[in-house]
XYZ file of C-alpha atoms in Angstrom:
424
model
C 9.073 12.484 138.778
C 12.116 14.122 138.004
C 12.086 16.201 141.422
C 11.258 13.149 143.292
C 14.164 11.258 142.021
C 16.620 14.130 142.612
C 15.096 14.284 146.365
C 15.609 10.684 146.841
C 18.993 10.741 145.589
C 20.060 13.945 147.681
C 18.382 12.371 150.634
C 20.340 9.231 150.222
C 23.723 11.389 150.180
C 22.535 13.042 153.232
C 21.997 10.043 154.881
C 25.819 8.801 153.964
C 27.004 12.098 155.075
C 25.117 11.564 158.768
C 26.700 7.845 158.768
C 30.239 9.566 158.296
C 29.587 12.190 160.962
C 28.497 9.493 163.428
C 31.271 8.637 166.092
C 31.435 5.035 165.311
C 31.442 5.389 161.412
C 32.958 8.683 160.559
C 36.542 10.388 160.228
C 39.481 8.707 161.884
C 42.519 9.933 163.815
C 41.079 13.109 164.923
C 39.601 14.263 161.617
C 36.274 15.777 162.197
C 33.518 16.217 159.543
C 31.084 19.152 159.665
C 27.451 17.985 160.208
C 24.601 18.801 157.863
C 23.191 21.382 160.296
C 26.639 23.106 160.221
C 26.955 22.901 156.408
C 23.362 24.360 155.905
C 24.190 27.326 158.526
C 27.077 28.230 156.262
C 24.920 28.922 153.210
C 23.224 31.971 151.988
C 20.258 32.018 150.104
C 21.109 34.928 148.155
C 24.228 33.324 146.639
C 22.149 30.111 145.857
C 18.880 31.315 144.475
C 18.029 33.863 141.650
C 15.843 36.924 142.630
C 12.294 35.891 142.682
C 10.269 36.869 139.737
C 7.870 39.775 140.342
C 4.128 38.793 139.824
C 2.540 40.940 136.711
C -1.129 41.780 137.502
C -3.707 40.087 135.333
C -7.313 40.616 134.701
C -8.266 37.022 134.830
C -7.098 35.097 137.746
C -4.524 32.313 136.627
C -4.907 28.587 137.970
C -1.200 27.553 136.826
C 0.059 27.551 140.496
C -2.997 26.356 141.882
C -2.717 23.351 139.499
C 0.957 22.938 140.335
C 0.286 22.661 143.956
C -2.654 20.256 143.555
C -0.253 17.875 141.806
C 2.287 18.053 144.260
C -0.075 17.191 147.260
C -1.163 14.243 144.844
C 2.527 13.219 144.428
C 3.194 13.444 148.348
C -0.122 10.904 148.717
C 0.909 8.334 145.970
C 4.734 9.269 145.831
C 4.299 8.527 141.994
C 3.639 11.793 140.418
C 5.726 15.121 139.983
C 5.094 18.701 139.454
C 4.122 19.290 136.079
C 7.083 20.127 133.384
C 7.375 23.375 132.464
C 6.526 22.785 128.682
C 3.290 21.125 129.836
C 2.483 23.982 132.084
C 3.031 26.445 129.399
C 0.489 24.337 127.097
C -2.176 24.096 129.723
C -1.810 27.658 130.841
C -2.384 28.635 127.258
C -5.404 26.350 127.009
C -6.930 27.799 130.156
C -5.909 31.439 129.871
C -9.361 32.748 129.234
C -11.126 30.465 131.537
C -12.157 31.229 135.199
C -11.119 28.425 137.545
C -12.120 27.763 141.108
C -9.237 29.183 143.020
C -7.413 27.397 145.510
C -6.558 29.455 148.812
C -2.564 30.017 149.153
C -0.777 28.508 152.117
C -0.703 30.686 155.318
C 2.409 31.650 156.790
C 2.242 28.923 159.667
C 1.339 26.029 156.884
C 4.136 27.342 154.992
C 6.615 27.068 157.714
C 5.458 23.882 158.789
C 5.486 22.361 155.281
C 9.072 23.749 154.867
C 10.244 22.288 158.132
C 9.148 18.843 157.228
C 10.790 18.880 154.016
C 13.833 20.207 155.969
C 13.688 17.540 158.489
C 13.661 14.783 155.738
C 17.358 16.100 154.962
C 18.847 16.804 158.204
C 17.201 14.164 160.580
C 14.376 11.768 159.325
C 12.302 10.026 161.811
C 13.075 6.240 162.333
C 16.538 6.410 160.627
C 18.266 4.925 163.962
C 16.771 1.718 163.154
C 18.353 1.207 159.887
C 21.922 2.440 160.746
C 24.751 0.043 161.350
C 26.998 0.338 164.479
C 30.249 -0.735 163.197
C 33.176 1.562 162.746
C 34.258 2.235 159.047
C 37.719 1.949 157.790
C 39.369 4.828 155.936
C 39.086 3.000 152.714
C 35.104 2.771 153.138
C 34.995 6.307 154.169
C 37.113 7.412 151.313
C 34.977 5.395 148.935
C 31.799 6.631 150.083
C 32.906 10.302 149.790
C 34.121 9.705 146.295
C 30.592 8.195 145.450
C 28.759 11.305 146.938
C 31.396 13.547 144.802
C 30.597 11.571 141.729
C 26.869 11.626 142.293
C 26.748 15.599 143.033
C 28.732 15.986 139.862
C 26.132 14.029 137.847
C 23.469 15.974 139.428
C 24.720 19.365 138.698
C 22.915 19.625 135.613
C 19.398 18.927 137.202
C 20.043 21.235 139.958
C 20.982 23.870 137.546
C 17.875 23.362 135.705
C 15.888 23.771 138.744
C 17.516 27.040 139.671
C 16.893 28.334 136.406
C 13.254 27.590 136.408
C 12.981 29.177 139.642
C 13.733 32.555 137.893
C 11.435 31.795 135.142
C 7.989 32.813 134.528
C 5.191 31.302 132.279
C 5.171 32.884 128.962
C 1.314 32.915 128.978
C 0.507 33.997 132.450
C 3.651 35.712 133.539
C 3.606 33.644 136.653
C 6.427 31.668 138.349
C 6.958 28.182 136.669
C 6.604 26.532 140.182
C 4.030 26.491 142.990
C 4.452 27.378 146.447
C 5.088 24.028 147.750
C 7.243 23.073 144.651
C 9.288 26.014 145.298
C 9.669 24.706 149.032
C 10.750 21.339 147.887
C 13.101 22.537 145.142
C 14.818 24.903 147.303
C 15.290 22.437 150.001
C 16.597 19.840 147.516
C 19.011 22.483 146.166
C 20.178 23.558 149.722
C 20.879 20.089 150.681
C 22.764 19.561 147.569
C 24.912 22.679 147.937
C 25.353 21.893 151.633
C 26.729 18.265 150.526
C 28.560 20.173 147.875
C 30.292 22.419 150.430
C 31.098 19.304 152.651
C 32.728 17.489 149.825
C 34.781 20.614 148.653
C 36.116 20.831 152.154
C 36.832 17.073 152.290
C 38.682 17.268 148.901
C 40.243 20.813 149.433
C 43.138 21.479 146.972
C 46.375 21.779 149.035
C 47.828 23.855 146.128
C 45.611 26.877 147.407
C 46.932 29.120 149.868
C 44.060 29.195 152.186
C 44.031 25.277 152.367
C 47.899 24.811 152.942
C 48.024 24.901 156.639
C 45.993 21.551 157.203
C 45.510 18.472 155.354
C 42.162 17.718 153.890
C 39.996 15.115 155.250
C 40.536 12.836 151.936
C 44.398 13.701 152.134
C 44.342 12.200 155.656
C 42.236 9.067 154.766
C 44.582 8.752 151.946
C 47.539 8.821 154.296
C 45.712 6.481 156.799
C 45.188 4.153 153.806
C 48.673 4.309 152.651
C 49.786 3.797 156.215
C 47.560 0.837 156.457
C 48.801 -0.787 153.307
C 52.278 -0.173 154.377
C 51.539 -1.890 157.686
C 49.907 -4.937 155.950
C 52.932 -4.805 153.660
C 55.267 -4.907 156.589
C 53.077 -7.601 158.183
C 52.953 -9.574 155.119
C 56.827 -9.169 154.470
C 57.174 -10.233 158.356
C 55.007 -13.277 157.823
C 56.787 -14.126 154.651
C 60.133 -13.498 156.395
C 59.177 -15.696 159.239
C 57.753 -18.379 156.951
C 61.069 -18.262 155.047
C 62.825 -18.412 158.580
C 60.560 -21.434 159.459
C 61.222 -22.977 156.026
C 64.905 -22.562 156.491
C 64.817 -24.022 159.931
C 62.784 -27.009 158.898
C 65.375 -27.411 155.959
C 68.167 -27.129 158.363
C 66.692 -29.572 160.708
C 66.170 -31.819 157.792
C 69.912 -31.428 156.697
C 70.902 -32.021 160.510
C 68.936 -35.072 160.697
C 69.918 -36.329 157.313
C 73.531 -35.624 158.590
C 72.908 -37.279 161.844
C 71.328 -40.439 160.177
C 74.420 -40.381 157.550
C 76.911 -40.310 160.549
C 74.766 -42.962 162.356
C 75.131 -45.427 159.187
C 78.501 -44.541 158.922
C 79.307 -45.472 162.677
C 77.009 -48.570 162.184
C 78.867 -49.668 159.040
C 82.131 -48.916 160.904
C 80.928 -51.060 163.668
C 79.687 -53.792 161.503
C 83.160 -53.704 159.419
C 84.995 -53.877 163.039
C 82.617 -56.770 164.130
C 83.363 -58.470 160.757
C 87.194 -58.089 161.215
C 86.898 -59.115 164.828
C 84.899 -62.342 163.465
C 87.444 -62.839 160.802
C 90.128 -62.397 163.258
C 88.913 -64.865 165.604
C 87.970 -67.285 163.018
C 91.345 -67.186 161.634
C 92.721 -67.816 165.239
C 90.311 -70.405 165.546
C 91.529 -71.958 162.260
C 95.086 -71.479 163.378
C 94.356 -73.243 166.746
C 92.474 -75.858 165.167
C 95.380 -76.632 162.619
C 97.990 -76.391 165.281
C 95.605 -78.691 167.262
C 95.342 -80.923 164.247
C 98.978 -81.054 163.837
C 99.611 -81.744 167.332
C 96.785 -84.307 167.382
C 98.387 -85.886 164.110
C 101.935 -85.735 165.735
C 100.557 -87.415 168.906
C 98.767 -90.089 166.611
C 101.842 -90.677 164.965
C 103.751 -91.018 167.979
C 101.323 -93.174 169.360
C 101.391 -95.126 166.276
C 105.091 -95.240 166.280
C 105.076 -96.531 170.097
C 102.453 -99.066 169.082
C 104.624 -100.141 166.081
C 107.740 -100.089 168.222
C 106.064 -102.431 170.750
C 106.002 -105.209 167.946
C 109.693 -106.032 167.036
C 108.716 -109.321 165.802
C 106.301 -109.832 162.937
C 104.739 -113.087 161.296
C 103.832 -115.975 163.357
C 106.304 -115.780 165.891
C 105.519 -112.225 166.698
C 101.774 -113.142 167.022
C 102.614 -115.719 169.578
C 104.688 -112.965 171.551
C 101.750 -110.743 171.756
C 99.349 -113.207 172.698
C 101.724 -114.167 175.530
C 101.862 -110.842 176.498
C 98.074 -110.722 176.580
C 97.966 -113.954 178.779
C 100.189 -112.605 181.164
C 98.256 -109.333 181.346
C 94.683 -111.102 181.900
C 96.134 -113.864 184.066
C 93.950 -112.626 186.623
C 90.994 -112.200 184.381
C 90.763 -115.566 182.264
C 87.284 -114.844 180.766
C 88.524 -111.542 179.218
C 91.418 -113.403 177.808
C 89.210 -116.268 176.661
C 86.938 -113.356 174.785
C 89.796 -111.734 173.374
C 91.269 -115.218 172.074
C 88.042 -115.975 170.523
C 87.687 -112.735 168.714
C 90.995 -112.907 167.225
C 90.293 -116.485 166.007
C 86.927 -115.452 164.516
C 88.634 -112.569 162.577
C 91.734 -114.246 161.196
C 89.111 -117.210 160.262
C 86.979 -114.755 158.263
C 90.220 -113.429 156.484
C 91.572 -116.945 155.808
C 88.315 -117.994 154.208
C 87.582 -115.028 152.191
C 90.773 -112.937 151.801
C 89.471 -111.119 148.806
C 86.644 -109.679 151.247
C 88.013 -106.021 152.088
C 85.712 -105.704 154.877
C 87.015 -108.593 156.592
C 90.546 -107.067 156.336
C 89.631 -103.597 157.566
C 89.099 -103.106 161.371
C 87.988 -99.595 162.778
C 90.421 -98.705 165.419
C 87.623 -96.839 167.165
C 85.021 -99.628 166.771
C 83.402 -100.140 170.257
C 83.002 -104.024 169.690
C 86.987 -104.207 168.824
C 88.024 -101.986 171.655
C 85.655 -103.827 174.216
C 86.930 -107.423 173.114
C 90.452 -106.792 172.025
C 91.902 -103.387 171.589
C 91.741 -102.375 175.259
C 93.885 -105.140 176.315
C 97.846 -105.280 176.330
C 98.934 -106.849 173.130
C 95.598 -106.548 171.525
C 96.346 -104.143 169.062
C 99.869 -105.349 168.690
C 98.396 -108.837 167.595
C 97.168 -107.227 164.688
C 100.313 -105.413 163.911
C 102.357 -108.662 164.138
C 99.726 -110.272 161.752
C 100.793 -107.860 159.051
C 97.885 -105.237 159.541
C 99.080 -101.704 158.722
C 97.609 -98.387 160.515
C 95.957 -96.427 157.639
C 93.130 -93.875 157.272
C 90.697 -95.123 154.706
C 87.925 -92.839 153.788
C 88.560 -90.533 156.749
C 88.538 -93.534 158.962
C 91.498 -94.867 161.120
C 91.704 -98.513 160.520
C 93.846 -101.456 160.944
C 94.063 -102.572 157.453
C 95.506 -105.943 156.136
C 96.693 -104.959 152.488
C 96.773 -107.565 149.818
C 100.107 -107.957 148.005
C 100.408 -106.856 144.315
C 100.301 -110.308 142.919
C 102.012 -108.930 139.619
C 105.241 -107.682 141.612
C 105.278 -110.028 144.401
C 103.883 -113.483 143.638
C 105.233 -115.194 146.505
C 104.344 -112.653 148.938
C 100.920 -112.803 147.772
C 100.895 -116.563 148.020
C 102.173 -116.422 151.415
C 99.584 -113.765 152.448
C 96.865 -115.805 150.732
C 97.725 -118.977 152.297
C 98.800 -117.413 155.606
């Protein structure tokens, strides 16, 4: 089974090499890779394989090679068996050295060529391979990884390949025949050739630039490494450019935010200033209104005082004589309206009668100057208000209301005046 495993592994690496040589998956930027056929053409069997051992004549025909070929045919049918191990071959050869087996005819020249070609095609161009191949372009990193994988695998296979080469030159110690049969030799040689072809290709891909013969041009691996480095640099530049752009964008957003906050602050300051100005304006207007109101109140008060003074000046005489004079003035003013005079005179009689009957009742001695009934019956006529002044009423403001008020004299200080007031 060892030969089968080596064959499968070498064929797998041959397929990888063919993939690398394809236009869509191979080397980049003008780098070319030799095909397997080109690599095979550079090989020389004399440099690879040891001289074939010369067969020594035997009196009894040996069946070692025949058994080897039979097992190889069985292996090809079942794909599970391998040519006999050399130690096993030696034991079997020793056990059967004196027997006379049924000999198997050797391969003819045409059969040998056909068998060799079928093995060779398995490495170079196996049938149905196109169906399993991918058609995407490989990156330099993928190509380098595949080359490194092939290189590492070839290094691991080297002891087995050397073992096969050694056995090709060995003879069976009993029969003195070659260790491998005819088909086994063909398979081993093709496996070794494919291995050497891959080894040659890998050596060229990983050629040492310190050597004079390789100093003129860069190796494929070196170019791939440069491309990978360039890609990494481009990615770093793109990443750096992206980061720079993101930083610029963040700074722009931050600046816009600062400007927005500044504008908002300025707007608030303007709004606060506008409110302060409005408040100052309202305060100024309120102060002006207050001053005008005070002036108006002062003017109104002065006017009222002047009016009161004028009213008082119209009553030079007080007491009963003054009352009679004011009633006479009213009669003269209303001589054309006897009914209005009678109403005014009746109202005055009622007012004085209530006070005389109950002088202690304050409500009878206080008459509102703006009372509608008073003004309708008495106050609107000439001498109407003057009658009250002559009768001893004073112009006063009680509880914020302007009134005609008949004040009670202080009995303790003016007993006579109080008696006259009470009896009057």
